[in-house]
XYZ file of C-alpha atoms in Angstrom:
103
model
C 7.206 -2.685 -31.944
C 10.542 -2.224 -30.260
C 12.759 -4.590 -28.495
C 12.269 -4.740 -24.536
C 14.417 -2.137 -22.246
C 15.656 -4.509 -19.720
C 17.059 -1.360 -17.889
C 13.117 -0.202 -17.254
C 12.449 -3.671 -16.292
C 10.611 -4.354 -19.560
C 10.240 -7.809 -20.879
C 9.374 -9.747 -24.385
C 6.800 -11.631 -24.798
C 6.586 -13.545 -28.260
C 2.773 -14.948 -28.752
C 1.191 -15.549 -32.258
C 4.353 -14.244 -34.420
C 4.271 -11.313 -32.511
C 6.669 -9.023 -29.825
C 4.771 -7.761 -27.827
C 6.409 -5.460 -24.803
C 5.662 -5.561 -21.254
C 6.806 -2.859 -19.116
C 5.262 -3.244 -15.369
C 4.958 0.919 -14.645
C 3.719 1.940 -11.609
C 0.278 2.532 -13.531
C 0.293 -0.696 -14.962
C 0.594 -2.196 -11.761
C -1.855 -0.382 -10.073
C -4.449 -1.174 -12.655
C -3.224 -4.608 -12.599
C -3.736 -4.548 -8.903
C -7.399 -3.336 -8.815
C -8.162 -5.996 -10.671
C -6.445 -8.811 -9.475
C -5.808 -7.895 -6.020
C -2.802 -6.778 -3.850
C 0.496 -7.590 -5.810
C 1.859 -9.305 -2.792
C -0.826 -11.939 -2.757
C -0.542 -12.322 -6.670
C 3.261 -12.835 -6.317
C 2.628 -15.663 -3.058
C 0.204 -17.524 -5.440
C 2.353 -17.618 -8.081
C 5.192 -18.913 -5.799
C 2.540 -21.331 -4.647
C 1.961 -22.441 -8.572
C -1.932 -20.877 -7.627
C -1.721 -18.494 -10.345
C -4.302 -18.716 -12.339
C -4.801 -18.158 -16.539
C -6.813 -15.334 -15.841
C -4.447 -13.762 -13.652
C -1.595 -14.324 -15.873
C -3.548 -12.777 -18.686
C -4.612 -10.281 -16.700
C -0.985 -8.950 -15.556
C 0.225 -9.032 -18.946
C -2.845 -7.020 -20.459
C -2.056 -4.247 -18.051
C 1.790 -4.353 -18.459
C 1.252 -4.172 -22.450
C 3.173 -1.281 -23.486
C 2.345 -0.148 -27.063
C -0.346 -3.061 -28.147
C -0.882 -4.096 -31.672
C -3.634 -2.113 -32.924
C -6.494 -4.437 -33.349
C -5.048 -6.941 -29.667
C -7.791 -7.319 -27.535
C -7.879 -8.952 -24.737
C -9.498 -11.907 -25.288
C -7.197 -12.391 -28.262
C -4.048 -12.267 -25.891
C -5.802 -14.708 -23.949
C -6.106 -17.362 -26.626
C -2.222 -16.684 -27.609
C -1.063 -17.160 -24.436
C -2.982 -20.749 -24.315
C -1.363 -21.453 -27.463
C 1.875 -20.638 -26.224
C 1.791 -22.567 -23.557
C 2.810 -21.783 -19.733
C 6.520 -23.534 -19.893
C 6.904 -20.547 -22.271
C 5.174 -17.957 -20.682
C 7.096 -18.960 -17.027
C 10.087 -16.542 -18.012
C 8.148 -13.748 -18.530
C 6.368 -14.009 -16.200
C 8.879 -14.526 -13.635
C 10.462 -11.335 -15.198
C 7.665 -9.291 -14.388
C 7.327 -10.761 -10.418
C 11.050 -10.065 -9.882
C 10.312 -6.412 -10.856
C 7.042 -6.363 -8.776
C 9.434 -7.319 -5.840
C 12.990 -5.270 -6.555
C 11.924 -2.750 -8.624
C 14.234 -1.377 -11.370
């Protein structure tokens, strides 16, 4: 997989000895979206620490760019509860600041 373009607001994420890429397109985001609800609210309930697993999981399955054949999601799911959230917290603040400033 390649590295992560900062400069299209992708980020790493490093679960289960792999890279994988997240790059939070506007497709991504509206798929994310349908299923999680309005990006706005997702972004308050993260600043509220109200974010939940799911969520999380859920923004990073749709902001996967190029997956490892074979990830599902259920399977990104259990890495990222192996990682552990104090890892996961810069990511995942990457992705917010791009919901909110764009690139």
């Amino acid at each position: 997989m390649s590295a992560a373009n900062r400069a299209r607001g992708e980020a790493a994420l490093e679960l289960a000895g792999e890279t994988l890429r997240l790059r939070p397109s506007f497709a991504a985001l509206v798929a994310a979206e349908q299923e999680l609800g309005p990006l706005f609210e997702l972004v308050e309930r993260a600043a509220a620490g109200k974010l939940s697993l799911s969520d999380m999981a859920g923004l990073f399955w749709h902001c996967l760019a190029d997956a490892p054949e074979g990830l599902t999601r259920e399977r990104l799911g259990e890495a990222i509860v192996e990682a552990g959230l104090a890892k996961l917290s810069p990511v995942l603040g990457s992705i917010i600041r791009q919901i909110l400033g764009g690139r």
